[in-house]
Amino acid sequence: MRYDKQHKTAIRQRILDMATMRFRSEGIAAVGIANLMADLGLTHGGFYWHFKDKEDLVAQACRQAMEHTSQQWQHQIQQAETGQQRLAVAQHYLSIQHRDFPDTGCVAAALAGELSRHTAPARQAFTAGLQQQLDTLGQAAVQDGSVATSPFTPAVQLSLMVGALLLSRAVTDGELSARLLQEAEAMIAHYSPLSGT
């Protein structure tokens, strides 16, 4: 049976969506192509109509997830009060909900360690996505007026947020987990334009 281009595009997107979610929640190495396709009710061989190999899927999933995170940040920035753009991103990112649902969250916090051992295409997709996130934080700093006064460059803020989220997911002490998120947010808030600092 022959399928039209629209059907093929829809199937490819289903594979990509499922892979993106499972990579973040289970890790890249834990997700096999045969298992992924079976969960979607598709054949293993059908995978290769859509992606060259698993590394191609990893790169595309990483690109999609990073773009989604940047879009979420843009939304937070647009909804933020004047002078609170960067803080709004931090509050969204450093939330208990984000901590507890890695399958829909930030790729950097979920997969950076694994991606460092992958091939160039996957790492290039991650690099491009990370640069987009830094650009988004840079735009927020211009909008909220913190670009000239805050020691929190976009790279510092992103590193602080990713590190705090990663550690908060790894520890077994719930109080410590919450404190890691709260103190990272408080540090970013301290240098926001409306803090008076």
Short mmCIF file of C-alpha atoms in Angstrom, two decimals:
data_model
loop_
_atom_site.label_atom_id
_atom_site.label_comp_id
_atom_site.label_asym_id
_atom_site.label_seq_id
_atom_site.Cartn_x
_atom_site.Cartn_y
_atom_site.Cartn_z
CA MET A 1 0.00 0.00 0.00
CA ARG A 2 1.34 3.44 -0.93
CA TYR A 3 0.88 6.34 1.44
CA ASP A 4 0.77 9.99 0.51
CA LYS A 5 3.37 12.50 1.69
CA GLN A 6 1.08 13.89 4.39
CA HIS A 7 0.65 10.44 5.93
CA LYS A 8 4.40 9.83 5.87
CA THR A 9 5.02 13.21 7.53
CA ALA A 10 2.46 12.41 10.24
CA ILE A 11 4.09 9.03 10.97
CA ARG A 12 7.54 10.63 11.13
CA GLN A 13 6.24 13.20 13.62
CA ARG A 14 4.71 10.47 15.79
CA ILE A 15 8.05 8.67 15.93
CA LEU A 16 9.87 11.90 16.70
CA ASP A 17 7.43 12.92 19.46
CA MET A 18 7.61 9.53 21.17
CA ALA A 19 11.41 9.40 20.90
CA THR A 20 11.79 12.93 22.25
CA MET A 21 9.67 12.08 25.28
CA ARG A 22 11.32 8.71 25.94
CA PHE A 23 14.89 9.93 25.49
CA ARG A 24 14.28 12.59 28.13
CA SER A 25 12.58 10.26 30.59
CA GLU A 26 14.63 7.07 30.09
CA GLY A 27 17.89 8.19 28.50
CA ILE A 28 19.07 7.70 24.94
CA ALA A 29 20.84 4.38 25.48
CA ALA A 30 17.76 2.81 27.10
CA VAL A 31 15.51 3.43 24.10
CA GLY A 32 15.81 0.87 21.31
CA ILE A 33 14.42 1.41 17.83
CA ALA A 34 12.50 -1.88 17.77
CA ASN A 35 10.90 -1.15 21.14
CA LEU A 36 10.09 2.44 20.18
CA MET A 37 8.41 1.39 16.94
CA ALA A 38 6.49 -1.43 18.64
CA ASP A 39 5.10 1.02 21.18
CA LEU A 40 3.77 3.06 18.26
CA GLY A 41 2.28 -0.01 16.56
CA LEU A 42 4.78 0.31 13.71
CA THR A 43 7.34 -2.08 12.26
CA HIS A 44 11.04 -1.88 13.01
CA GLY A 45 11.87 -1.74 9.30
CA GLY A 46 9.50 1.18 8.80
CA PHE A 47 11.76 3.34 10.92
CA TYR A 48 14.27 3.62 8.09
CA TRP A 49 11.72 5.27 5.80
CA HIS A 50 11.89 8.27 8.12
CA PHE A 51 15.36 8.37 9.71
CA LYS A 52 18.80 7.28 8.56
CA ASP A 53 19.65 5.63 11.89
CA LYS A 54 19.26 6.14 15.64
CA GLU A 55 21.81 8.98 15.66
CA ASP A 56 19.71 10.82 13.08
CA LEU A 57 16.67 10.35 15.32
CA VAL A 58 18.62 11.59 18.36
CA ALA A 59 19.69 14.72 16.47
CA GLN A 60 16.16 15.46 15.24
CA ALA A 61 14.62 14.78 18.65
CA CYS A 62 17.17 17.04 20.30
CA ARG A 63 16.47 19.82 17.79
CA GLN A 64 12.71 19.56 18.32
CA ALA A 65 12.95 19.51 22.12
CA MET A 66 15.36 22.45 22.28
CA GLU A 67 13.12 24.51 19.98
CA HIS A 68 10.14 23.70 22.20
CA THR A 69 12.01 24.89 25.30
CA SER A 70 12.97 28.16 23.57
CA GLN A 71 9.32 28.69 22.59
CA GLN A 72 8.24 28.14 26.19
CA TRP A 73 10.78 30.72 27.32
CA GLN A 74 9.58 33.21 24.73
CA HIS A 75 6.07 32.76 26.09
CA GLN A 76 7.26 33.33 29.68
CA ILE A 77 9.14 36.46 28.58
CA GLN A 78 6.10 37.87 26.75
CA GLN A 79 3.86 37.28 29.78
CA ALA A 80 6.31 38.66 32.35
CA GLU A 81 5.96 41.94 34.18
CA THR A 82 8.29 44.73 33.15
CA GLY A 83 11.77 44.11 34.53
CA GLN A 84 11.05 40.45 35.30
CA GLN A 85 11.70 38.74 31.96
CA ARG A 86 14.75 36.70 32.96
CA LEU A 87 13.27 35.91 36.36
CA ALA A 88 10.08 34.63 34.68
CA VAL A 89 12.15 32.12 32.70
CA ALA A 90 13.96 31.04 35.87
CA GLN A 91 10.71 30.60 37.82
CA HIS A 92 9.25 28.45 35.06
CA TYR A 93 12.42 26.41 34.65
CA LEU A 94 13.15 25.91 38.35
CA SER A 95 9.66 24.73 39.24
CA ILE A 96 8.74 21.52 41.03
CA GLN A 97 6.62 20.55 38.02
CA HIS A 98 9.61 20.80 35.69
CA ARG A 99 11.69 18.77 38.14
CA ASP A 100 9.07 16.04 38.37
CA PHE A 101 8.31 15.66 34.66
CA PRO A 102 11.61 15.27 32.78
CA ASP A 103 9.87 13.62 29.81
CA THR A 104 8.46 17.01 28.77
CA GLY A 105 11.27 19.17 30.10
CA CYS A 106 14.66 20.53 29.19
CA VAL A 107 16.95 18.35 27.11
CA ALA A 108 20.07 19.93 28.58
CA ALA A 109 19.19 18.81 32.11
CA ALA A 110 18.02 15.39 30.95
CA LEU A 111 20.60 14.44 28.33
CA ALA A 112 23.69 16.69 28.22
CA GLY A 113 25.87 14.03 29.85
CA GLU A 114 24.82 11.38 27.34
CA LEU A 115 24.97 13.70 24.36
CA SER A 116 28.60 14.51 25.09
CA ARG A 117 29.38 10.93 24.03
CA HIS A 118 27.33 10.96 20.82
CA THR A 119 28.28 11.71 17.25
CA ALA A 120 28.70 15.16 15.73
CA PRO A 121 25.16 15.52 14.26
CA ALA A 122 23.48 14.99 17.64
CA ARG A 123 25.94 17.30 19.38
CA GLN A 124 25.58 19.92 16.63
CA ALA A 125 21.79 19.88 17.06
CA PHE A 126 22.26 20.28 20.82
CA THR A 127 24.78 23.10 20.31
CA ALA A 128 22.43 24.97 17.98
CA GLY A 129 19.57 24.58 20.44
CA LEU A 130 21.71 25.74 23.35
CA GLN A 131 22.80 28.80 21.39
CA GLN A 132 19.15 29.58 20.66
CA GLN A 133 18.38 29.39 24.38
CA LEU A 134 21.30 31.69 25.19
CA ASP A 135 20.04 34.14 22.57
CA THR A 136 16.56 34.02 24.13
CA LEU A 137 17.98 34.77 27.58
CA GLY A 138 20.06 37.57 26.05
CA GLN A 139 16.94 39.11 24.53
CA ALA A 140 15.20 38.85 27.90
CA ALA A 141 18.12 40.67 29.56
CA VAL A 142 17.80 43.51 27.06
CA GLN A 143 14.04 43.71 27.64
CA ASP A 144 14.22 43.72 31.44
CA GLY A 145 17.18 46.10 31.59
CA SER A 146 19.54 43.69 33.37
CA VAL A 147 21.98 43.33 30.49
CA ALA A 148 24.31 46.06 31.79
CA THR A 149 23.94 45.52 35.55
CA SER A 150 23.62 41.81 36.25
CA PRO A 151 26.64 39.52 36.61
CA PHE A 152 24.33 36.79 35.36
CA THR A 153 25.19 36.58 31.71
CA PRO A 154 22.90 34.28 29.72
CA ALA A 155 25.53 31.52 29.94
CA VAL A 156 25.78 31.87 33.73
CA GLN A 157 22.01 31.87 34.18
CA LEU A 158 21.53 28.86 31.93
CA SER A 159 24.33 26.94 33.66
CA LEU A 160 22.87 27.73 37.08
CA MET A 161 19.36 26.67 36.07
CA VAL A 162 20.44 23.44 34.36
CA GLY A 163 22.78 22.50 37.21
CA ALA A 164 20.18 23.16 39.90
CA LEU A 165 17.51 21.19 38.04
CA LEU A 166 19.86 18.28 37.36
CA LEU A 167 20.94 18.05 41.00
CA SER A 168 17.39 18.46 42.30
CA ARG A 169 16.36 15.40 40.29
CA ALA A 170 19.30 13.31 41.44
CA VAL A 171 19.08 13.70 45.23
CA THR A 172 16.85 11.53 47.44
CA ASP A 173 16.21 14.24 50.04
CA GLY A 174 13.04 16.11 49.06
CA GLU A 175 13.86 19.14 51.20
CA LEU A 176 17.33 19.45 49.66
CA SER A 177 15.87 19.00 46.19
CA ALA A 178 13.45 21.88 46.68
CA ARG A 179 16.16 24.04 48.26
CA LEU A 180 18.45 23.62 45.25
CA LEU A 181 15.70 25.01 43.01
CA GLN A 182 14.66 27.77 45.41
CA GLU A 183 18.17 29.06 46.04
CA ALA A 184 19.04 29.14 42.35
CA GLU A 185 15.87 31.12 41.68
CA ALA A 186 16.57 33.44 44.59
CA MET A 187 20.05 34.22 43.24
CA ILE A 188 18.63 35.15 39.84
CA ALA A 189 15.86 37.19 41.50
CA HIS A 190 18.45 39.04 43.59
CA TYR A 191 19.96 40.49 40.44
CA SER A 192 16.70 41.26 38.64
CA PRO A 193 16.06 44.97 37.95
CA LEU A 194 13.08 45.22 40.31
CA SER A 195 14.91 43.70 43.28
CA GLY A 196 16.52 47.04 44.12
CA THR A 197 20.00 45.52 44.08
#
